[in-house]
PDB file of C-alpha atoms in Angstrom:
ATOM      1  CA  GLY A  29       4.482   1.964  16.847  1.00 87.00           C
ATOM      2  CA  ILE A  30       4.356  -1.543  15.494  1.00 90.00           C
ATOM      3  CA  GLN A  31       7.432  -2.891  13.715  1.00 94.00           C
ATOM      4  CA  VAL A  32       6.959  -5.054  10.639  1.00 97.00           C
ATOM      5  CA  GLU A  33      10.023  -6.868   9.353  1.00 97.00           C
ATOM      6  CA  GLN A  34      10.179  -9.003   6.241  1.00 98.00           C
ATOM      7  CA  SER A  35      12.725 -11.567   5.209  1.00 97.00           C
ATOM      8  CA  PRO A  36      14.640 -12.137   3.129  1.00 98.00           C
ATOM      9  CA  PRO A  37      15.107  -8.573   1.854  1.00 97.00           C
ATOM     10  CA  ASP A  38      16.170  -9.833  -1.565  1.00 97.00           C
ATOM     11  CA  LEU A  39      15.621 -13.130  -3.333  1.00 97.00           C
ATOM     12  CA  ILE A  40      16.701 -14.381  -6.745  1.00 97.00           C
ATOM     13  CA  LEU A  41      15.066 -17.520  -8.086  1.00 96.00           C
ATOM     14  CA  GLN A  42      15.137 -19.495 -11.269  1.00 97.00           C
ATOM     15  CA  GLU A  43      11.823 -19.984 -12.984  1.00 97.00           C
ATOM     16  CA  GLY A  44      10.024 -22.994 -11.574  1.00 97.00           C
ATOM     17  CA  ALA A  45      11.516 -22.749  -8.083  1.00 97.00           C
ATOM     18  CA  ASN A  46       9.495 -22.407  -4.883  1.00 97.00           C
ATOM     19  CA  SER A  47       9.982 -19.785  -2.171  1.00 97.00           C
ATOM     20  CA  THR A  48       8.772 -18.724   1.255  1.00 98.00           C
ATOM     21  CA  LEU A  49       8.600 -15.092   2.314  1.00 98.00           C
ATOM     22  CA  ARG A  50       8.228 -14.185   5.958  1.00 98.00           C
ATOM     23  CA  CYS A  51       6.597 -11.257   7.753  1.00 98.00           C
ATOM     24  CA  ASN A  52       7.212 -10.725  11.480  1.00 98.00           C
ATOM     25  CA  PHE A  53       5.314  -8.113  13.469  1.00 96.00           C
ATOM     26  CA  SER A  54       6.002  -6.806  16.940  1.00 95.00           C
ATOM     27  CA  ASP A  55       2.452  -6.517  18.282  1.00 93.00           C
ATOM     28  CA  SER A  56      -0.876  -8.245  17.921  1.00 91.00           C
ATOM     29  CA  VAL A  57      -2.694  -7.394  14.711  1.00 91.00           C
ATOM     30  CA  ASN A  58      -6.301  -7.514  13.618  1.00 88.00           C
ATOM     31  CA  ASN A  59      -5.725  -7.167   9.896  1.00 91.00           C
ATOM     32  CA  LEU A  60      -2.953  -8.420   7.641  1.00 95.00           C
ATOM     33  CA  GLN A  61      -2.684  -8.102   3.884  1.00 96.00           C
ATOM     34  CA  TRP A  62      -0.073  -9.265   1.377  1.00 98.00           C
ATOM     35  CA  PHE A  63       0.648  -7.187  -1.715  1.00 97.00           C
ATOM     36  CA  HIS A  64       2.737  -7.603  -4.835  1.00 97.00           C
ATOM     37  CA  GLN A  65       4.205  -4.403  -6.239  1.00 96.00           C
ATOM     38  CA  ASN A  66       4.970  -5.017  -9.881  1.00 92.00           C
ATOM     39  CA  PRO A  67       7.806  -3.333 -11.783  1.00 89.00           C
ATOM     40  CA  TRP A  68       5.384  -0.577 -12.871  1.00 89.00           C
ATOM     41  CA  GLY A  69       4.723   0.294  -9.246  1.00 91.00           C
ATOM     42  CA  GLN A  70       1.196  -1.027  -8.979  1.00 92.00           C
ATOM     43  CA  LEU A  71       0.209  -2.563  -5.618  1.00 94.00           C
ATOM     44  CA  ILE A  72      -1.786  -5.709  -6.199  1.00 93.00           C
ATOM     45  CA  ASN A  73      -3.790  -7.348  -3.421  1.00 94.00           C
ATOM     46  CA  LEU A  74      -2.781 -10.958  -2.889  1.00 96.00           C
ATOM     47  CA  PHE A  75      -4.371 -11.976   0.386  1.00 96.00           C
ATOM     48  CA  TYR A  76      -6.360 -10.603   3.276  1.00 94.00           C
ATOM     49  CA  ILE A  77      -5.282 -12.999   6.022  1.00 95.00           C
ATOM     50  CA  PRO A  78      -5.379 -11.877   9.676  1.00 93.00           C
ATOM     51  CA  SER A  79      -5.236 -15.547  10.665  1.00 94.00           C
ATOM     52  CA  GLY A  80      -5.336 -19.009   9.149  1.00 96.00           C
ATOM     53  CA  THR A  81      -4.358 -20.228   5.709  1.00 98.00           C
ATOM     54  CA  LYS A  82      -5.525 -19.293   2.232  1.00 97.00           C
ATOM     55  CA  GLN A  83      -4.579 -20.427  -1.247  1.00 97.00           C
ATOM     56  CA  ASN A  84      -4.954 -18.796  -4.630  1.00 96.00           C
ATOM     57  CA  GLY A  85      -3.426 -20.698  -7.497  1.00 97.00           C
ATOM     58  CA  ARG A  86       0.340 -20.923  -7.073  1.00 97.00           C
ATOM     59  CA  LEU A  87       0.252 -18.642  -4.061  1.00 98.00           C
ATOM     60  CA  SER A  88      -0.712 -19.450  -0.526  1.00 98.00           C
ATOM     61  CA  ALA A  89      -0.395 -17.652   2.790  1.00 98.00           C
ATOM     62  CA  THR A  90      -0.481 -18.572   6.447  1.00 98.00           C
ATOM     63  CA  THR A  91      -0.749 -16.237   9.422  1.00 97.00           C
ATOM     64  CA  VAL A  92      -0.072 -17.415  12.964  1.00 97.00           C
ATOM     65  CA  ALA A  93      -1.343 -14.404  14.859  1.00 93.00           C
ATOM     66  CA  THR A  94      -0.446 -15.761  18.312  1.00 94.00           C
ATOM     67  CA  GLU A  95       3.200 -16.057  17.241  1.00 96.00           C
ATOM     68  CA  ARG A  96       3.155 -12.786  15.290  1.00 97.00           C
ATOM     69  CA  TYR A  97       4.198 -13.912  11.854  1.00 98.00           C
ATOM     70  CA  SER A  98       2.844 -14.586   8.417  1.00 98.00           C
ATOM     71  CA  LEU A  99       4.272 -16.589   5.528  1.00 98.00           C
ATOM     72  CA  LEU A 100       3.708 -16.226   1.799  1.00 98.00           C
ATOM     73  CA  TYR A 101       4.466 -19.266  -0.349  1.00 98.00           C
ATOM     74  CA  ILE A 102       5.134 -18.974  -4.053  1.00 98.00           C
ATOM     75  CA  SER A 103       5.316 -22.224  -5.981  1.00 97.00           C
ATOM     76  CA  SER A 104       6.551 -22.818  -9.520  1.00 97.00           C
ATOM     77  CA  SER A 105       7.660 -19.214  -9.777  1.00 97.00           C
ATOM     78  CA  GLN A 106       7.365 -17.341 -13.086  1.00 97.00           C
ATOM     79  CA  THR A 107       9.138 -14.242 -14.347  1.00 96.00           C
ATOM     80  CA  THR A 108       5.896 -12.314 -13.874  1.00 95.00           C
ATOM     81  CA  ASP A 109       6.204 -12.948 -10.134  1.00 96.00           C
ATOM     82  CA  SER A 110       9.136 -10.541 -10.039  1.00 96.00           C
ATOM     83  CA  GLY A 111       8.676  -7.381  -7.990  1.00 96.00           C
ATOM     84  CA  VAL A 112       8.436  -6.433  -4.347  1.00 97.00           C
ATOM     85  CA  TYR A 113       6.216  -8.264  -1.900  1.00 98.00           C
ATOM     86  CA  PHE A 114       4.860  -6.345   1.069  1.00 98.00           C
ATOM     87  CA  CYS A 115       2.901  -7.419   4.055  1.00 98.00           C
ATOM     88  CA  ALA A 116       0.882  -4.725   5.812  1.00 96.00           C
ATOM     89  CA  VAL A 117      -0.879  -4.833   9.161  1.00 94.00           C
ATOM     90  CA  LYS A 118      -3.427  -2.980  11.243  1.00 90.00           C
ATOM     91  CA  THR A 119      -3.167  -2.947  15.003  1.00 86.00           C
ATOM     92  CA  GLY A 120      -5.318  -1.741  17.859  1.00 79.00           C
ATOM     93  CA  THR A 121      -7.777   0.964  16.897  1.00 75.00           C
ATOM     94  CA  ALA A 122      -5.681   2.371  14.083  1.00 77.00           C
ATOM     95  CA  SER A 123      -7.338   2.530  10.699  1.00 79.00           C
ATOM     96  CA  LYS A 124      -4.109   2.696   8.733  1.00 88.00           C
ATOM     97  CA  LEU A 125      -2.078  -0.158   7.336  1.00 91.00           C
ATOM     98  CA  THR A 126       1.584  -0.246   8.378  1.00 94.00           C
ATOM     99  CA  PHE A 127       3.752  -1.752   5.678  1.00 96.00           C
ATOM    100  CA  GLY A 128       6.641  -4.107   6.168  1.00 97.00           C
ATOM    101  CA  THR A 129      10.128  -3.605   4.818  1.00 96.00           C
ATOM    102  CA  GLY A 130       9.398  -5.673   1.699  1.00 97.00           C
ATOM    103  CA  THR A 131      11.039  -8.589  -0.091  1.00 98.00           C
ATOM    104  CA  ARG A 132      12.374  -7.881  -3.560  1.00 97.00           C
ATOM    105  CA  LEU A 133      11.989 -10.981  -5.726  1.00 97.00           C
ATOM    106  CA  GLN A 134      13.644 -11.514  -9.085  1.00 97.00           C
ATOM    107  CA  VAL A 135      12.733 -14.598 -11.092  1.00 97.00           C
ATOM    108  CA  THR A 136      15.135 -15.441 -13.888  1.00 96.00           C
ATOM    109  CA  LEU A 137      14.828 -17.779 -16.878  1.00 93.00           C
TER     110      LEU A 137
ATOM    111  CA  ALA B  10     -14.872  -4.755 -11.220  1.00 69.00           C
ATOM    112  CA  ALA B  11     -14.319  -1.071 -10.587  1.00 81.00           C
ATOM    113  CA  GLY B  12     -11.070  -0.205  -8.853  1.00 93.00           C
ATOM    114  CA  VAL B  13      -9.613   2.828  -7.153  1.00 96.00           C
ATOM    115  CA  ILE B  14      -8.895   5.504  -9.743  1.00 97.00           C
ATOM    116  CA  GLN B  15      -6.111   8.026  -9.289  1.00 97.00           C
ATOM    117  CA  SER B  16      -5.318  10.982 -11.472  1.00 97.00           C
ATOM    118  CA  PRO B  17      -3.072  12.052 -12.895  1.00 97.00           C
ATOM    119  CA  ARG B  18      -0.862   8.984 -13.287  1.00 96.00           C
ATOM    120  CA  HIS B  19       2.250  11.075 -13.779  1.00 97.00           C
ATOM    121  CA  LEU B  20       3.009  14.642 -12.784  1.00 98.00           C
ATOM    122  CA  ILE B  21       6.083  16.788 -13.171  1.00 98.00           C
ATOM    123  CA  LYS B  22       6.314  19.990 -11.166  1.00 98.00           C
ATOM    124  CA  GLU B  23       8.999  22.509 -10.377  1.00 98.00           C
ATOM    125  CA  LYS B  24      10.182  23.350  -6.883  1.00 98.00           C
ATOM    126  CA  ARG B  25       7.863  25.645  -4.970  1.00 97.00           C
ATOM    127  CA  GLU B  26       4.914  24.853  -7.233  1.00 98.00           C
ATOM    128  CA  THR B  27       1.669  23.267  -6.061  1.00 98.00           C
ATOM    129  CA  ALA B  28       0.123  19.950  -7.059  1.00 98.00           C
ATOM    130  CA  THR B  29      -3.278  18.352  -6.604  1.00 98.00           C
ATOM    131  CA  LEU B  30      -3.741  14.615  -6.710  1.00 98.00           C
ATOM    132  CA  LYS B  31      -7.176  13.083  -7.028  1.00 98.00           C
ATOM    133  CA  CYS B  32      -8.564   9.773  -5.858  1.00 98.00           C
ATOM    134  CA  TYR B  33     -11.885   8.143  -6.742  1.00 97.00           C
ATOM    135  CA  PRO B  34     -12.636   5.217  -4.417  1.00 96.00           C
ATOM    136  CA  ILE B  35     -14.366   1.994  -5.321  1.00 95.00           C
ATOM    137  CA  PRO B  36     -18.147   2.628  -5.483  1.00 93.00           C
ATOM    138  CA  ARG B  37     -19.768   2.420  -2.030  1.00 91.00           C
ATOM    139  CA  HIS B  38     -16.420   2.686  -0.261  1.00 93.00           C
ATOM    140  CA  ASP B  39     -16.552   5.454   2.338  1.00 92.00           C
ATOM    141  CA  THR B  40     -12.961   5.420   3.582  1.00 94.00           C
ATOM    142  CA  VAL B  41      -9.935   6.772   1.774  1.00 95.00           C
ATOM    143  CA  TYR B  42      -6.253   6.529   2.686  1.00 96.00           C
ATOM    144  CA  TRP B  43      -3.220   8.323   1.233  1.00 97.00           C
ATOM    145  CA  TYR B  44       0.292   6.870   1.203  1.00 97.00           C
ATOM    146  CA  GLN B  45       3.651   8.150  -0.012  1.00 98.00           C
ATOM    147  CA  GLN B  46       6.327   5.788  -1.309  1.00 97.00           C
ATOM    148  CA  GLY B  47       9.836   7.107  -1.881  1.00 96.00           C
ATOM    149  CA  PRO B  48      12.299   5.296  -4.168  1.00 92.00           C
ATOM    150  CA  GLY B  49      13.239   1.915  -2.708  1.00 91.00           C
ATOM    151  CA  GLN B  50      11.066   2.424   0.363  1.00 94.00           C
ATOM    152  CA  ASP B  51       7.856   0.982   1.695  1.00 95.00           C
ATOM    153  CA  PRO B  52       4.653   3.041   1.515  1.00 96.00           C
ATOM    154  CA  GLN B  53       4.236   5.485   4.387  1.00 96.00           C
ATOM    155  CA  PHE B  54       0.799   6.468   5.655  1.00 95.00           C
ATOM    156  CA  LEU B  55      -0.110  10.141   5.275  1.00 97.00           C
ATOM    157  CA  ILE B  56      -3.771  10.602   6.162  1.00 96.00           C
ATOM    158  CA  SER B  57      -7.180   8.936   6.018  1.00 94.00           C
ATOM    159  CA  PHE B  58     -10.809   9.969   5.859  1.00 95.00           C
ATOM    160  CA  TYR B  59     -14.014   8.221   6.843  1.00 93.00           C
ATOM    161  CA  GLU B  60     -17.363   9.664   5.849  1.00 93.00           C
ATOM    162  CA  LYS B  61     -15.686  12.935   4.863  1.00 93.00           C
ATOM    163  CA  MET B  62     -14.017  13.402   8.247  1.00 94.00           C
ATOM    164  CA  GLN B  63     -10.328  12.935   8.925  1.00 94.00           C
ATOM    165  CA  SER B  64      -9.935   9.625  10.738  1.00 91.00           C
ATOM    166  CA  ASP B  65      -6.194   9.212  11.169  1.00 91.00           C
ATOM    167  CA  LYS B  66      -3.067  11.211  10.485  1.00 93.00           C
ATOM    168  CA  GLY B  67       0.445  10.040   9.808  1.00 93.00           C
ATOM    169  CA  SER B  68       3.615  11.720   8.714  1.00 89.00           C
ATOM    170  CA  ILE B  69       1.972  14.269   6.456  1.00 95.00           C
ATOM    171  CA  PRO B  70       3.928  17.535   6.066  1.00 95.00           C
ATOM    172  CA  ASP B  71       2.181  20.776   6.997  1.00 96.00           C
ATOM    173  CA  ARG B  72       2.573  21.826   3.348  1.00 97.00           C
ATOM    174  CA  PHE B  73       0.139  19.079   2.406  1.00 98.00           C
ATOM    175  CA  SER B  74      -3.593  19.070   2.990  1.00 97.00           C
ATOM    176  CA  ALA B  75      -6.341  16.710   1.984  1.00 98.00           C
ATOM    177  CA  GLN B  76     -10.065  16.360   2.092  1.00 97.00           C
ATOM    178  CA  GLN B  77     -12.837  13.985   1.175  1.00 97.00           C
ATOM    179  CA  PHE B  78     -15.817  15.333  -0.704  1.00 97.00           C
ATOM    180  CA  SER B  79     -19.516  14.538  -0.566  1.00 95.00           C
ATOM    181  CA  ASP B  80     -19.160  12.010  -3.408  1.00 95.00           C
ATOM    182  CA  TYR B  81     -16.349  10.337  -1.384  1.00 95.00           C
ATOM    183  CA  HIS B  82     -13.587  11.238  -3.787  1.00 97.00           C
ATOM    184  CA  SER B  83     -10.512  12.735  -2.160  1.00 98.00           C
ATOM    185  CA  GLU B  84      -7.870  15.251  -3.127  1.00 98.00           C
ATOM    186  CA  LEU B  85      -4.346  15.661  -1.781  1.00 98.00           C
ATOM    187  CA  ASN B  86      -3.058  19.205  -2.139  1.00 98.00           C
ATOM    188  CA  MET B  87       0.666  19.759  -1.981  1.00 98.00           C
ATOM    189  CA  SER B  88       2.188  23.228  -1.836  1.00 97.00           C
ATOM    190  CA  SER B  89       5.722  24.626  -1.895  1.00 98.00           C
ATOM    191  CA  LEU B  90       6.928  21.417  -3.467  1.00 98.00           C
ATOM    192  CA  GLU B  91      10.419  20.226  -2.611  1.00 97.00           C
ATOM    193  CA  LEU B  92      12.710  17.806  -4.425  1.00 97.00           C
ATOM    194  CA  GLY B  93      12.151  15.323  -1.592  1.00 96.00           C
ATOM    195  CA  ASP B  94       8.437  15.192  -2.381  1.00 98.00           C
ATOM    196  CA  SER B  95       9.239  13.210  -5.523  1.00 98.00           C
ATOM    197  CA  ALA B  96       7.560   9.870  -4.870  1.00 97.00           C
ATOM    198  CA  LEU B  97       4.775   7.517  -5.782  1.00 97.00           C
ATOM    199  CA  TYR B  98       1.538   8.559  -4.086  1.00 98.00           C
ATOM    200  CA  PHE B  99      -1.080   5.898  -3.500  1.00 97.00           C
ATOM    201  CA  CYS B 100      -4.688   6.216  -2.591  1.00 97.00           C
ATOM    202  CA  ALA B 101      -6.568   3.281  -1.119  1.00 96.00           C
ATOM    203  CA  SER B 102     -10.198   2.788  -0.218  1.00 95.00           C
ATOM    204  CA  SER B 103     -12.202   0.481   1.999  1.00 92.00           C
ATOM    205  CA  LEU B 104     -15.770  -0.058   3.097  1.00 89.00           C
ATOM    206  CA  GLY B 105     -15.780   1.265   6.621  1.00 80.00           C
ATOM    207  CA  LEU B 106     -13.030   1.771   9.131  1.00 70.00           C
ATOM    208  CA  SER B 107     -13.278  -1.382  11.156  1.00 68.00           C
ATOM    209  CA  ARG B 108     -10.267  -3.543  11.705  1.00 63.00           C
ATOM    210  CA  GLY B 109     -11.444  -6.363   9.532  1.00 70.00           C
ATOM    211  CA  VAL B 110     -11.835  -4.535   6.248  1.00 80.00           C
ATOM    212  CA  MET B 111      -9.609  -4.977   3.250  1.00 86.00           C
ATOM    213  CA  ALA B 112      -8.013  -1.930   1.633  1.00 91.00           C
ATOM    214  CA  PHE B 113      -7.706  -1.690  -2.134  1.00 93.00           C
ATOM    215  CA  PHE B 114      -5.034   0.466  -3.714  1.00 95.00           C
ATOM    216  CA  GLY B 115      -5.069   2.605  -6.819  1.00 96.00           C
ATOM    217  CA  GLN B 116      -2.346   2.537  -9.441  1.00 95.00           C
ATOM    218  CA  GLY B 117      -0.612   5.530  -7.917  1.00 96.00           C
ATOM    219  CA  THR B 118       0.471   8.967  -9.065  1.00 97.00           C
ATOM    220  CA  ARG B 119       4.154   9.338  -9.768  1.00 97.00           C
ATOM    221  CA  LEU B 120       5.182  12.872  -8.812  1.00 98.00           C
ATOM    222  CA  THR B 121       8.512  14.223  -9.960  1.00 98.00           C
ATOM    223  CA  VAL B 122       9.681  17.562  -8.609  1.00 98.00           C
ATOM    224  CA  VAL B 123      12.467  19.199 -10.613  1.00 97.00           C
TER     225      VAL B 123
END
C-alpha cells in the first residue's frame, strides 16, 4: 500500500516562531487532508488540498502532487498550536484515508 | 454546523467483555468510516460503509463487526475484548465515496480495557 511519511517527527518551537511540516507519499493521490490532533485527542480538519495552495489565517498548505509531497506552514505559532499534525491521503479507487506518521509539535512560551 | 457525533466518549470494559460504539454522521452524509488509534500511533482504518453497504475493509479483527443503519448511523461492535483493544476509536463521515470528498471526524471514543 501507499507509504506516507512526515517530517520532522518532533518539533519544539517558541511562541511566535514559524515552521514547515512536510508530508511525502509514495504514490499518486487524489485526495489529501491535513489534520491537527489536539491534546484532548480531537482530530480537527485543517485543509483539503489534493493540489495547489490554500491559506487559512496563520496556516497555509501547498501540495505538489506531481512530486508527491505536501507542506503545511504555521506562522507566528501559539501554544494552542501544540499537538500532532497528520496528513492523510486517498489513492486509486480506495475510499479510505491513509494517515501519515505525524509530526508532534510543542510550542513553548 | 452539525458535526460527527460519537458515543460514548469514554468507555471502560473488562477483558472478554463486549462493547458497542455508536456514530452519527453529519446530516446528509451517506458514508461512514471507522478508525482505531493506539497510544502514540497514527489512526488505522478499520472499515467503511456507503449507503448501508460495506465499501472497504482494513485491519479490523474478526472479533469486531460493524454496520450502517437506514438512518445512516453506524455501530462498531467489539467482542471478547483484549487489553490491546484499548485505543481511541474515531468515526468519520463524508458525502459520497468519490475520491474528491472531504472526510470529517468525530471527537472519538476512548476505550480502556482492564
